[in-house]
């Protein structure tokens, strides 16, 4: 998966084939994500949703390329989906920052390795020229 996909995950719909009645009026509703998120993204989302205050909050967690929400069907349409979307946007912003920091660190490491290689080669050339 490209890094930009990791930082721009969104809900693309509801999977009617996966969704089923759990108990009473509660369903396991599977919302489809635009991509399968990274482990960091999943941990961030699950923690953020758990800590998020919302009056109509229901259990939700990422499962592969889905968010499973345990709720009555009507709640998906009456605010729960948009509330999940807010958390997804926050997680996407943090994921973009994590990706940016990792890419910067990788680039800096590559520069250090090239400088070190040049220093080794220059030293080897000087030593070999002494012979």
PDB file of C-alpha atoms in Angstrom:
ATOM      1  CA  UNK A   1       0.000   0.000   0.000  1.00  0.00           C
ATOM      2  CA  UNK A   2       1.246   3.468  -0.798  1.00  0.00           C
ATOM      3  CA  UNK A   3       1.882   5.858   2.079  1.00  0.00           C
ATOM      4  CA  UNK A   4      -0.706   8.323   0.775  1.00  0.00           C
ATOM      5  CA  UNK A   5      -3.398   5.642   1.034  1.00  0.00           C
ATOM      6  CA  UNK A   6      -2.452   5.047   4.668  1.00  0.00           C
ATOM      7  CA  UNK A   7      -2.953   8.729   5.416  1.00  0.00           C
ATOM      8  CA  UNK A   8      -6.282   9.100   3.604  1.00  0.00           C
ATOM      9  CA  UNK A   9      -8.410   6.171   4.702  1.00  0.00           C
ATOM     10  CA  UNK A  10     -12.153   6.767   4.671  1.00  0.00           C
ATOM     11  CA  UNK A  11     -15.406   4.864   4.978  1.00  0.00           C
ATOM     12  CA  UNK A  12     -16.589   3.896   1.506  1.00  0.00           C
ATOM     13  CA  UNK A  13     -19.813   2.103   2.402  1.00  0.00           C
ATOM     14  CA  UNK A  14     -21.494  -0.652   4.359  1.00  0.00           C
ATOM     15  CA  UNK A  15     -21.027  -4.322   3.513  1.00  0.00           C
ATOM     16  CA  UNK A  16     -24.540  -5.805   3.632  1.00  0.00           C
ATOM     17  CA  UNK A  17     -23.194  -9.331   3.116  1.00  0.00           C
ATOM     18  CA  UNK A  18     -20.988  -9.187   6.221  1.00  0.00           C
ATOM     19  CA  UNK A  19     -23.484  -7.306   8.417  1.00  0.00           C
ATOM     20  CA  UNK A  20     -25.706  -9.482  10.600  1.00  0.00           C
ATOM     21  CA  UNK A  21     -28.026  -9.330  13.592  1.00  0.00           C
ATOM     22  CA  UNK A  22     -26.120  -9.959  16.815  1.00  0.00           C
ATOM     23  CA  UNK A  23     -28.724  -9.775  19.585  1.00  0.00           C
ATOM     24  CA  UNK A  24     -31.934  -7.835  20.100  1.00  0.00           C
ATOM     25  CA  UNK A  25     -31.774  -4.666  18.026  1.00  0.00           C
ATOM     26  CA  UNK A  26     -27.972  -4.788  17.839  1.00  0.00           C
ATOM     27  CA  UNK A  27     -26.224  -5.666  14.588  1.00  0.00           C
ATOM     28  CA  UNK A  28     -22.578  -6.233  13.771  1.00  0.00           C
ATOM     29  CA  UNK A  29     -22.364  -3.588  11.051  1.00  0.00           C
ATOM     30  CA  UNK A  30     -19.341  -3.763   8.761  1.00  0.00           C
ATOM     31  CA  UNK A  31     -18.301  -0.440   7.268  1.00  0.00           C
ATOM     32  CA  UNK A  32     -15.888  -0.790   4.367  1.00  0.00           C
ATOM     33  CA  UNK A  33     -12.659   1.212   4.450  1.00  0.00           C
ATOM     34  CA  UNK A  34     -10.947   2.568   1.346  1.00  0.00           C
ATOM     35  CA  UNK A  35      -7.796   0.565   2.189  1.00  0.00           C
ATOM     36  CA  UNK A  36      -6.507  -1.925   4.738  1.00  0.00           C
ATOM     37  CA  UNK A  37      -4.848   0.226   7.388  1.00  0.00           C
ATOM     38  CA  UNK A  38      -1.450  -0.325   8.979  1.00  0.00           C
ATOM     39  CA  UNK A  39      -1.128  -1.774  12.461  1.00  0.00           C
ATOM     40  CA  UNK A  40      -0.225   1.703  13.782  1.00  0.00           C
ATOM     41  CA  UNK A  41      -3.339   3.195  12.171  1.00  0.00           C
ATOM     42  CA  UNK A  42      -5.533   0.429  13.634  1.00  0.00           C
ATOM     43  CA  UNK A  43      -4.096   0.889  17.129  1.00  0.00           C
ATOM     44  CA  UNK A  44      -4.521   4.663  16.885  1.00  0.00           C
ATOM     45  CA  UNK A  45      -8.121   4.375  15.661  1.00  0.00           C
ATOM     46  CA  UNK A  46      -9.164   1.796  18.262  1.00  0.00           C
ATOM     47  CA  UNK A  47      -7.585   3.833  21.081  1.00  0.00           C
ATOM     48  CA  UNK A  48      -9.027   7.128  19.787  1.00  0.00           C
ATOM     49  CA  UNK A  49     -12.542   5.715  19.459  1.00  0.00           C
ATOM     50  CA  UNK A  50     -12.352   4.105  22.892  1.00  0.00           C
ATOM     51  CA  UNK A  51     -11.295   7.434  24.453  1.00  0.00           C
ATOM     52  CA  UNK A  52     -13.697   9.585  22.394  1.00  0.00           C
ATOM     53  CA  UNK A  53     -16.750  11.020  24.141  1.00  0.00           C
ATOM     54  CA  UNK A  54     -19.969  10.684  22.135  1.00  0.00           C
ATOM     55  CA  UNK A  55     -23.467  10.418  23.602  1.00  0.00           C
ATOM     56  CA  UNK A  56     -24.590   7.686  21.168  1.00  0.00           C
ATOM     57  CA  UNK A  57     -21.263   5.862  21.246  1.00  0.00           C
ATOM     58  CA  UNK A  58     -21.213   2.170  20.372  1.00  0.00           C
ATOM     59  CA  UNK A  59     -18.431  -0.371  20.343  1.00  0.00           C
ATOM     60  CA  UNK A  60     -16.407  -0.095  17.143  1.00  0.00           C
ATOM     61  CA  UNK A  61     -13.106  -1.590  16.080  1.00  0.00           C
ATOM     62  CA  UNK A  62     -11.071  -2.058  12.935  1.00  0.00           C
ATOM     63  CA  UNK A  63     -11.066  -5.573  11.470  1.00  0.00           C
ATOM     64  CA  UNK A  64      -8.919  -5.725   8.342  1.00  0.00           C
ATOM     65  CA  UNK A  65     -10.383  -3.367   5.744  1.00  0.00           C
ATOM     66  CA  UNK A  66     -13.541  -2.843   7.828  1.00  0.00           C
ATOM     67  CA  UNK A  67     -14.748  -1.075  10.914  1.00  0.00           C
ATOM     68  CA  UNK A  68     -17.165  -3.284  12.787  1.00  0.00           C
ATOM     69  CA  UNK A  69     -19.741  -1.311  14.755  1.00  0.00           C
ATOM     70  CA  UNK A  70     -22.166  -2.958  17.181  1.00  0.00           C
ATOM     71  CA  UNK A  71     -25.366  -0.910  16.962  1.00  0.00           C
ATOM     72  CA  UNK A  72     -28.942  -0.700  15.704  1.00  0.00           C
ATOM     73  CA  UNK A  73     -28.952  -0.157  11.935  1.00  0.00           C
ATOM     74  CA  UNK A  74     -30.661   3.224  12.191  1.00  0.00           C
ATOM     75  CA  UNK A  75     -27.759   4.666  14.212  1.00  0.00           C
ATOM     76  CA  UNK A  76     -25.341   4.222  11.308  1.00  0.00           C
ATOM     77  CA  UNK A  77     -27.462   6.680   9.332  1.00  0.00           C
ATOM     78  CA  UNK A  78     -28.258   9.069  12.185  1.00  0.00           C
ATOM     79  CA  UNK A  79     -24.797  10.228  13.160  1.00  0.00           C
ATOM     80  CA  UNK A  80     -22.624   7.276  14.073  1.00  0.00           C
ATOM     81  CA  UNK A  81     -21.021   7.002  10.625  1.00  0.00           C
ATOM     82  CA  UNK A  82     -20.158  10.710  10.585  1.00  0.00           C
ATOM     83  CA  UNK A  83     -18.781  10.525  14.143  1.00  0.00           C
ATOM     84  CA  UNK A  84     -16.557   7.621  13.109  1.00  0.00           C
ATOM     85  CA  UNK A  85     -15.505   9.720  10.112  1.00  0.00           C
ATOM     86  CA  UNK A  86     -14.290  12.486  12.426  1.00  0.00           C
ATOM     87  CA  UNK A  87     -12.079  10.045  14.296  1.00  0.00           C
ATOM     88  CA  UNK A  88     -10.799   8.627  10.997  1.00  0.00           C
ATOM     89  CA  UNK A  89      -9.787  12.147   9.877  1.00  0.00           C
ATOM     90  CA  UNK A  90      -7.890  12.707  13.127  1.00  0.00           C
ATOM     91  CA  UNK A  91      -6.143   9.342  12.815  1.00  0.00           C
ATOM     92  CA  UNK A  92      -5.310  10.057   9.157  1.00  0.00           C
ATOM     93  CA  UNK A  93      -3.656  13.346  10.160  1.00  0.00           C
ATOM     94  CA  UNK A  94      -1.540  11.605  12.794  1.00  0.00           C
ATOM     95  CA  UNK A  95      -0.696   8.799  10.352  1.00  0.00           C
ATOM     96  CA  UNK A  96       0.422  11.346   7.743  1.00  0.00           C
ATOM     97  CA  UNK A  97       2.685  12.930  10.368  1.00  0.00           C
ATOM     98  CA  UNK A  98       4.099   9.503  11.348  1.00  0.00           C
ATOM     99  CA  UNK A  99       4.757   8.689   7.693  1.00  0.00           C
ATOM    100  CA  UNK A 100       6.410  12.064   7.134  1.00  0.00           C
ATOM    101  CA  UNK A 101       8.685  11.631  10.163  1.00  0.00           C
ATOM    102  CA  UNK A 102       9.614   8.093   9.088  1.00  0.00           C
ATOM    103  CA  UNK A 103      10.416   9.216   5.534  1.00  0.00           C
ATOM    104  CA  UNK A 104      12.519  12.106   6.864  1.00  0.00           C
ATOM    105  CA  UNK A 105      14.425   9.753   9.185  1.00  0.00           C
ATOM    106  CA  UNK A 106      14.958   7.301   6.308  1.00  0.00           C
ATOM    107  CA  UNK A 107      16.281  10.078   4.048  1.00  0.00           C
ATOM    108  CA  UNK A 108      18.605  11.349   6.783  1.00  0.00           C
ATOM    109  CA  UNK A 109      19.905   7.803   7.337  1.00  0.00           C
ATOM    110  CA  UNK A 110      20.568   7.383   3.605  1.00  0.00           C
ATOM    111  CA  UNK A 111      22.529  10.659   3.559  1.00  0.00           C
ATOM    112  CA  UNK A 112      24.609   9.548   6.571  1.00  0.00           C
ATOM    113  CA  UNK A 113      25.304   6.182   4.925  1.00  0.00           C
ATOM    114  CA  UNK A 114      26.396   7.856   1.659  1.00  0.00           C
ATOM    115  CA  UNK A 115      28.689  10.239   3.566  1.00  0.00           C
ATOM    116  CA  UNK A 116      30.174   7.333   5.498  1.00  0.00           C
ATOM    117  CA  UNK A 117      30.682   5.304   2.315  1.00  0.00           C
ATOM    118  CA  UNK A 118      32.412   8.296   0.662  1.00  0.00           C
ATOM    119  CA  UNK A 119      34.683   8.691   3.705  1.00  0.00           C
ATOM    120  CA  UNK A 120      35.573   4.973   3.624  1.00  0.00           C
ATOM    121  CA  UNK A 121      36.308   5.072  -0.096  1.00  0.00           C
ATOM    122  CA  UNK A 122      38.420   8.245   0.242  1.00  0.00           C
ATOM    123  CA  UNK A 123      40.409   6.683   3.084  1.00  0.00           C
ATOM    124  CA  UNK A 124      40.893   3.473   1.095  1.00  0.00           C
ATOM    125  CA  UNK A 125      42.093   5.488  -1.918  1.00  0.00           C
ATOM    126  CA  UNK A 126      44.631   7.404   0.180  1.00  0.00           C
ATOM    127  CA  UNK A 127      45.879   4.199   1.844  1.00  0.00           C
ATOM    128  CA  UNK A 128      46.097   2.375  -1.479  1.00  0.00           C
ATOM    129  CA  UNK A 129      47.923   5.313  -3.109  1.00  0.00           C
ATOM    130  CA  UNK A 130      50.652   5.068  -0.410  1.00  0.00           C
ATOM    131  CA  UNK A 131      51.808   1.710  -1.732  1.00  0.00           C
TER     132      UNK A 131
END
